[in-house]
Coordinates of C-alpha atoms and ligand atoms in Angstrom, one line a residue:
X1 CA 0.0 0.0 0.0
X2 CA 1.6 3.3 -0.9
X3 CA 0.2 6.7 -0.2
X4 CA 0.4 10.5 -0.2
X5 CA 0.1 12.6 2.9
X6 CA -1.3 16.0 3.4
X7 CA -0.5 18.1 6.5
X8 CA -3.1 20.1 8.4
X9 CA -2.4 23.8 7.7
X10 CA -5.6 25.7 8.2
X11 CA -7.8 26.7 11.1
X12 CA -11.2 25.1 11.6
X13 CA -13.1 28.4 11.6
X14 CA -15.2 29.2 8.7
X15 CA -16.2 25.6 7.8
X16 CA -18.9 24.7 5.4
X17 CA -21.9 23.8 7.4
X18 CA -24.5 23.8 4.6
X19 CA -23.8 22.4 1.2
X20 CA -24.1 25.2 -1.3
X21 CA -25.2 24.8 -4.9
X22 CA -23.2 22.2 -6.9
X23 CA -21.5 24.7 -9.1
X24 CA -20.4 26.9 -6.1
X25 CA -16.7 27.6 -6.5
X26 CA -15.9 25.9 -3.2
X27 CA -17.3 22.6 -4.5
X28 CA -15.7 22.6 -7.9
X29 CA -12.6 20.6 -6.8
X30 CA -14.9 17.7 -6.0
X31 CA -15.8 17.5 -9.7
X32 CA -12.3 17.7 -11.0
X33 CA -12.6 14.3 -12.7
X34 CA -15.7 12.0 -13.0
X35 CA -15.5 8.5 -11.7
X36 CA -18.0 5.7 -12.0
X37 CA -20.3 4.9 -9.2
X38 CA -19.4 8.0 -7.2
X39 CA -21.9 8.7 -4.5
X40 CA -23.4 12.2 -4.1
X41 CA -21.4 14.6 -1.9
X42 CA -24.4 15.3 0.2
X43 CA -24.5 11.7 1.5
X44 CA -21.2 11.7 3.4
X45 CA -21.6 15.4 4.2
X46 CA -24.9 14.8 5.9
X47 CA -23.6 11.8 7.8
X48 CA -20.7 13.8 9.2
X49 CA -22.9 16.5 10.7
X50 CA -22.7 14.7 14.0
X51 CA -18.9 14.3 13.9
X52 CA -16.8 16.0 16.6
X53 CA -13.8 18.2 15.9
X54 CA -10.8 16.0 15.3
X55 CA -12.7 12.8 14.5
X56 CA -10.8 10.8 11.8
X57 CA -12.8 9.6 8.8
X58 CA -12.0 6.5 6.7
X59 CA -13.3 5.4 3.3
X60 CA -11.7 2.0 2.4
X61 CA -13.3 2.1 -1.1
X62 CA -12.8 5.8 -1.7
X63 CA -13.1 6.0 -5.5
X64 CA -12.8 9.7 -6.4
X65 CA -12.6 10.7 -2.8
X66 CA -16.1 12.0 -2.2
X67 CA -16.0 11.0 1.5
X68 CA -12.6 12.7 1.9
X69 CA -13.9 15.9 0.3
X70 CA -17.0 15.9 2.5
X71 CA -14.7 15.5 5.6
X72 CA -12.5 18.4 4.3
X73 CA -15.6 20.6 4.1
X74 CA -16.4 19.7 7.7
X75 CA -12.8 20.4 8.8
X76 CA -12.2 16.7 9.6
X77 CA -9.0 14.6 8.9
X78 CA -9.5 11.6 6.7
X79 CA -8.0 8.7 4.9
X80 CA -9.1 7.1 1.5
X81 CA -8.0 3.8 0.1
X82 CA -8.6 2.4 -3.3
X83 CA -6.9 -0.3 -5.3
X84 CA -7.5 1.5 -8.6
X85 CA -4.6 4.0 -9.3
X86 CA -7.0 6.2 -11.2
X87 CA -9.3 6.6 -8.2
X88 CA -6.2 7.1 -6.0
X89 CA -4.9 10.0 -8.1
X90 CA -8.3 11.7 -8.3
X91 CA -8.9 11.3 -4.5
X92 CA -5.4 12.6 -3.7
X93 CA -6.3 15.8 -5.6
X94 CA -9.2 16.4 -3.2
X95 CA -6.7 17.3 -0.5
X96 CA -4.6 19.9 -2.3
X97 CA -4.3 23.5 -1.2
X98 CA -3.1 25.4 -4.3
X99 CA -3.8 28.5 -6.3
X100 CA -4.6 28.4 -10.0
X101 CA -1.4 30.3 -10.7
X102 CA 0.8 27.6 -9.0
X103 CA -0.7 24.9 -11.2
X104 CA -0.5 27.0 -14.3
X105 CA 3.2 27.9 -13.6
X106 CA 4.0 24.3 -13.0
X107 CA 2.4 23.3 -16.3
X108 CA 4.2 26.0 -18.3
X109 CA 7.5 25.2 -16.7
X110 CA 7.1 21.5 -17.8
X111 CA 6.1 22.5 -21.3
X112 CA 9.1 24.8 -21.6
X113 CA 11.5 22.0 -20.8
X114 CA 13.8 21.1 -23.8
X115 CA 13.5 17.4 -23.0
X116 CA 11.4 15.6 -25.6
X117 CA 9.1 12.8 -24.4
X118 CA 10.7 9.4 -24.8
X119 CA 7.4 7.5 -25.2
X120 CA 4.8 8.9 -27.6
X121 CA 2.2 6.1 -28.3
X122 CA 1.6 5.3 -32.0
X123 CA -1.1 3.6 -34.0
X124 CA -4.5 4.4 -35.5
X125 CA -6.2 5.0 -32.1
X126 CA -3.7 7.6 -31.0
X127 CA -3.7 9.4 -34.4
X128 CA -7.4 9.8 -34.3
X129 CA -7.7 10.6 -30.6
X130 CA -5.2 13.4 -30.3
X131 CA -3.7 16.0 -32.7
X132 CA 0.1 15.3 -32.8
X133 CA 1.1 18.6 -31.1
X134 CA -1.5 18.0 -28.3
X135 CA -0.3 14.4 -27.8
X136 CA 3.3 15.7 -27.7
X137 CA 2.5 18.1 -24.8
X138 CA 0.4 15.5 -23.0
X139 CA 3.3 13.0 -23.1
X140 CA 5.7 15.7 -21.9
X141 CA 3.6 16.4 -18.8
X142 CA 2.9 12.7 -18.3
X143 CA 6.6 11.8 -18.3
X144 CA 7.4 14.7 -15.9
X145 CA 4.6 13.6 -13.5
X146 CA 5.6 10.0 -13.6
X147 CA 8.9 11.1 -12.1
X148 CA 7.7 13.9 -9.9
X149 CA 4.4 13.9 -8.2
X150 CA 4.9 14.8 -4.6
X151 CA 4.1 18.5 -4.3
X152 CA 0.5 19.7 -4.1
X153 CA 0.8 21.5 -7.4
X154 CA 1.9 18.3 -9.1
X155 CA -0.9 16.3 -7.5
X156 CA -3.4 19.0 -8.5
X157 CA -2.1 19.2 -12.1
X158 CA -2.3 15.4 -12.4
X159 CA -5.9 15.3 -11.2
X160 CA -6.8 18.2 -13.5
X161 CA -5.4 16.5 -16.6
X162 CA -7.1 13.2 -15.7
X163 CA -10.4 15.2 -15.8
X164 CA -9.8 16.7 -19.3
X165 CA -7.9 13.9 -21.0
X166 CA -11.0 12.8 -22.9
X167 CA -14.5 14.2 -23.4
X168 CA -16.9 15.8 -25.9
X169 CA -15.7 18.3 -28.4
X170 CA -17.0 21.8 -27.6
X171 CA -18.4 24.4 -30.0
X172 CA -16.2 27.2 -28.8
X173 CA -13.0 26.9 -26.7
X174 CA -12.1 23.3 -25.9
X175 CA -12.5 21.8 -22.4
X176 CA -11.1 18.4 -23.3
X177 CA -7.9 17.4 -25.1
X178 CA -9.2 14.5 -27.2
X179 CA -11.3 13.9 -30.3
X180 CA -15.1 13.2 -29.5
X181 CA -15.3 10.8 -26.6
X182 CA -17.4 10.4 -23.4
X183 CA -15.8 12.0 -20.4
X184 CA -16.8 9.4 -17.8
X185 CA -15.1 6.4 -19.5
X186 CA -12.7 5.8 -22.4
X187 CA -14.0 4.0 -25.4
X188 CA -12.1 0.9 -26.4
X189 CA -9.7 1.7 -29.3
X190 CA -11.4 -0.3 -32.0
X191 CA -14.9 1.1 -31.5
X192 CA -13.5 4.6 -30.9
X193 CA -11.7 4.5 -34.3
X194 CA -14.8 3.1 -36.0
X195 CA -16.9 5.9 -34.6
X196 CA -14.4 8.7 -35.6
X197 CA -14.1 7.3 -39.1
X198 CA -17.8 6.9 -39.5
X199 CA -18.5 10.5 -38.5
X200 CA -15.4 11.9 -40.1
X201 CA -14.1 13.3 -36.9
X202 CA -10.5 14.6 -36.9
X203 CA -8.7 15.3 -33.6
X204 CA -8.8 19.0 -32.8
X205 CA -5.5 20.9 -32.3
X206 CA -6.0 21.7 -28.6
X207 CA -3.6 24.2 -27.0
X208 CA -2.7 22.2 -23.8
X209 CA -1.3 25.1 -21.8
X210 CA -4.3 27.3 -22.5
X211 CA -6.8 24.6 -21.8
X212 CA -5.1 23.7 -18.5
X213 CA -4.9 27.3 -17.5
X214 CA -8.6 27.9 -18.1
X215 CA -9.6 24.8 -16.2
X216 CA -7.2 25.5 -13.3
X217 CA -8.7 29.0 -12.9
X218 CA -12.2 27.4 -12.7
X219 CA -11.4 24.4 -10.4
X220 CA -9.0 26.0 -8.0
X221 CA -10.6 29.4 -7.8
X222 CA -11.8 28.8 -4.2
X223 CA -10.9 25.7 -2.1
X224 CA -12.2 24.6 1.2
X225 CA -9.8 24.9 4.2
X226 CA -7.2 22.2 4.0
X227 CA -7.3 19.2 6.3
X228 CA -4.9 16.5 7.3
X229 CA -5.1 13.1 5.7
X230 CA -3.8 10.6 3.2
X231 CA -4.8 8.6 0.2
X232 CA -3.4 5.1 -0.3
X233 CA -3.5 3.0 -3.4
X234 CA -3.9 -0.6 -2.2
X235 CA -6.2 -3.5 -1.3
X236 CA -8.3 -2.8 1.7
X237 CA -8.4 -6.5 2.5
X238 CA -4.8 -6.0 3.4
X239 CA -5.2 -2.6 5.1
X240 CA -2.3 -1.9 7.5
X241 CA -2.6 -0.7 11.0
X242 CA -0.6 2.5 10.6
X243 CA -2.6 4.4 8.1
X244 CA -3.6 7.3 10.5
X245 CA -2.2 8.7 13.7
X246 CA -5.5 8.0 15.6
X247 CA -8.2 5.4 15.4
X248 CA -11.1 6.2 13.1
X249 CA -14.5 7.3 14.4
X250 CA -16.3 7.3 11.1
X251 CA -16.2 4.9 8.2
X252 CA -18.3 6.0 5.2
X253 CA -18.1 4.0 2.1
X254 CA -19.6 2.3 -0.9
X255 CA -18.1 -1.0 -2.0
X256 CA -18.2 -2.1 -5.6
X257 CA -21.5 -3.7 -6.4
X258 CA -21.5 -7.4 -7.1
X259 CA -20.5 -8.0 -10.7
X260 CA -18.7 -4.6 -11.2
X261 CA -15.4 -5.6 -12.7
X262 CA -14.6 -2.9 -15.1
X263 CA -13.2 0.0 -13.0
X264 CA -9.8 -0.2 -14.7
X265 CA -10.6 -1.3 -18.3
X266 CA -13.1 1.6 -18.6
X267 CA -10.5 4.1 -17.3
X268 CA -7.7 2.7 -19.5
X269 CA -6.7 6.0 -21.0
X270 CA -6.5 7.7 -17.6
X271 CA -4.5 4.7 -16.4
X272 CA -2.1 5.1 -19.4
X273 CA -1.6 8.7 -18.3
X274 CA -0.6 7.4 -14.8
X275 CA 2.0 5.0 -16.3
X276 CA -0.1 2.1 -17.5
X277 CA 0.1 0.5 -20.9
X278 CA -1.1 2.3 -24.1
X279 CA -3.7 -0.4 -24.6
X280 CA -6.8 -1.5 -22.5
X281 CA -5.9 -3.2 -19.2
X282 CA -8.1 -5.9 -17.9
X283 CA -6.3 -6.2 -14.6
X284 CA -8.4 -6.9 -11.5
X285 CA -5.5 -6.5 -9.2
X286 CA -6.5 -5.6 -5.7
X287 CA -10.2 -5.6 -6.5
X288 CA -12.8 -7.5 -4.4
X289 CA -13.3 -10.8 -6.4
X290 CA -16.6 -11.1 -8.3
X291 CA -16.3 -14.7 -9.6
X292 CA -18.8 -16.0 -7.1
X293 CA -21.1 -14.5 -4.5
X294 CA -19.3 -16.3 -1.7
X295 CA -15.9 -15.0 -2.7
X296 CA -17.3 -11.5 -3.0
X297 CA -18.9 -11.7 0.4
X298 CA -15.7 -13.1 2.0
X299 CA -13.7 -10.3 0.3
X300 CA -16.0 -7.6 1.9
X301 CA -15.9 -9.4 5.2
X302 CA -12.1 -9.1 5.2
X303 CA -12.3 -5.4 4.7
X304 CA -14.8 -4.9 7.6
X305 CA -12.5 -6.9 9.8
X306 CA -9.4 -4.9 8.9
X307 CA -11.4 -1.7 9.2
X308 CA -12.6 -2.6 12.7
X309 CA -9.0 -3.1 13.8
X310 CA -8.2 0.6 13.0
X311 CA -11.4 2.1 14.5
X312 CA -12.1 3.4 18.0
X313 CA -14.8 1.7 20.1
X314 CA -18.3 3.0 19.1
X315 CA -17.0 4.0 15.7
X316 CA -19.8 4.3 13.1
X317 CA -19.8 2.4 9.8
X318 CA -22.2 3.8 7.2
X319 CA -22.3 1.8 3.9
X320 CA -24.2 2.7 0.7
X321 CA -24.7 -0.4 -1.3
X322 CA -26.8 -1.6 -4.3
X323 CA -26.7 -3.9 -7.2
X324 CA -26.3 -3.7 -11.0
X325 CA -29.2 -4.9 -13.0
X326 CA -27.2 -7.5 -14.9
X327 CA -26.1 -9.2 -11.6
X328 CA -29.1 -8.3 -9.4
X329 CA -28.6 -9.6 -5.9
X330 CA -30.3 -8.4 -2.8
X331 CA -27.8 -5.8 -1.5
X332 CA -29.2 -6.1 2.1
X333 CA -28.5 -9.8 2.2
X334 CA -25.0 -9.6 0.8
X335 CA -24.0 -6.8 3.1
X336 CA -25.4 -8.3 6.3
X337 CA -23.8 -11.7 5.4
X338 CA -20.4 -10.0 4.9
X339 CA -20.7 -8.2 8.3
X340 CA -21.7 -11.4 10.1
X341 CA -18.8 -13.4 8.5
X342 CA -16.4 -10.6 9.5
X343 CA -17.4 -11.2 13.1
X344 CA -15.5 -8.0 14.0
X345 CA -18.0 -6.3 16.4
X346 CA -20.0 -4.3 13.8
X347 CA -23.5 -4.2 15.2
X348 CA -26.1 -3.2 12.6
X349 CA -28.3 -0.4 14.0
X350 CA -30.5 0.4 11.0
X351 CA -30.8 -0.3 7.3
X352 CA -32.7 2.3 5.3
X353 CA -33.7 2.4 1.6
X354 CA -31.6 5.1 -0.1
X355 CA -34.4 5.4 -2.7
X356 CA -34.8 4.1 -6.2
X357 CA -31.6 5.7 -7.3
X358 CA -30.7 5.5 -11.0
X359 CA -27.1 5.0 -9.9
X360 CA -27.0 1.2 -10.4
X361 CA -28.8 1.6 -13.7
X362 CA -26.6 4.4 -14.8
X363 CA -23.5 2.3 -14.0
X364 CA -24.8 -0.6 -16.0
X365 CA -25.6 1.6 -18.9
X366 CA -22.2 3.2 -18.9
X367 CA -20.5 -0.2 -18.8
X368 CA -22.3 -1.4 -21.9
X369 CA -24.5 -3.8 -19.9
X370 CA -28.2 -4.0 -20.8
X371 CA -30.3 -1.5 -18.9
X372 CA -32.7 -3.2 -16.5
X373 CA -34.9 -1.9 -13.8
X374 CA -33.4 0.7 -11.5
X375 CA -32.1 -1.1 -8.4
X376 CA -32.9 -0.1 -4.9
X377 CA -29.9 1.1 -2.9
X378 CA -29.6 0.8 0.8
X379 CA -27.8 2.7 3.5
X380 CA -26.6 0.5 6.4
X381 CA -25.6 2.0 9.7
X382 CA -23.5 0.0 12.2
X383 CA -21.7 0.7 15.4
X384 CA -18.4 -1.0 16.6
X385 CA -19.2 -2.6 19.9
X386 CA -16.8 -1.9 22.8
Ligands
SAM401 C1 -18.5 2.2 -5.7 S1 -16.8 2.7 -5.9 C2 -16.6 3.9 -4.7 C3 -17.0 5.3 -5.2 C4 -16.8 6.4 -4.2 N1 -17.8 6.3 -3.2 C5 -16.9 7.7 -4.9 O1 -17.7 8.6 -4.5 O2 -16.2 7.9 -5.9 C6 -16.0 1.3 -5.3 C7 -14.4 1.4 -5.4 O3 -13.9 0.3 -4.7 C8 -12.6 0.0 -5.3 N2 -12.2 -1.3 -4.8 C9 -12.6 -2.5 -5.2 N3 -12.0 -3.5 -4.5 C10 -11.2 -2.9 -3.7 C11 -10.3 -3.3 -2.7 N4 -10.1 -4.7 -2.4 N5 -9.5 -2.4 -2.0 C12 -9.7 -1.1 -2.2 N6 -10.5 -0.6 -3.1 C13 -11.2 -1.5 -3.9 C14 -12.9 0.2 -6.8 O4 -11.7 0.4 -7.4 C15 -13.8 1.4 -6.8 O5 -13.1 2.6 -7.0

């Protein structure tokens, strides 16, 4: 498990106590890059209204770091863990305390370097996806960040580029660096090329420095007060005891739904930017196994057990869980079974319906599965017995 630490720098005055409108400048960092199956910010934010000053918050399946961002808004220290490096890089960006100018200056200084990128991917996909000059600049920044990504400006720039690496072409100034593509997931090379050819879509010549500068001014215009915390890329079934200076009092999380295997393959282009191969990766490394219901439940149980070992007595565990239509299982049964197998002291207090959220359905649609009925999500509340 490797991670990035952020020191506490601010005061806890002036915290966000009411969630403003989604596009409010103070919330923009949370939307720096989309991620599948992210839960809405208001969910962890609302849960944490009862937290006390100094309470540590953990999300062992942190995804894009929504729980960590909610904790930051409340002035609470937090840790996020995810085995997907793309999730880890986005979540780490949720902790940064930077100005737009710091990110812009860093980007310009990288682009001014004389050193040519050593590895510019070739082939039909790359020729159609990016204009040669845009790809050249992306590769220059990629290679710099692969060697240096420890300062907050570097972590911020990396998160920002992940968010604009691919997406729809805009009518006026570009927001994204690629040819026409969805922003939430990267299309597989063959079908992307087929689509671009069919619609005669040529890659736009995007000015990387200018696009990053405009985006940095938008995302980092106003940030919440910084808080202490860390993001680890690793398997939560192997979570180590030293991930925070104090035991956690809150665990707010959303495990992968049974059958959701494509976190990395659908983020293959972002994964390439982080040092992965220039082709689709089908790795399931560090993911909860989905081959059978039993293995899945046992995987979750391991996480609940490890998590209990780093929590304070009376810690609260709040889990949002559902199912994808193509592998519909009763989320309540799976979750309760995993907690019971964990036998770690988590006592279930309540299970509430989280409503007929379209989330499961949306996930399935995005992943190319057939759309079924929207699946009911649940919120489970448990307490760690003393
Ligand atoms: C439902 S998503 C979490 C989304 C998150 N709540 C958000 O708002 O972005 C589940 C996450 O669990 C991660 N994951 C799956 N197995 C894992 C494991 N064994 N250890 C750590 N993370 C894991 C996946 O990579 C995925 O990012």
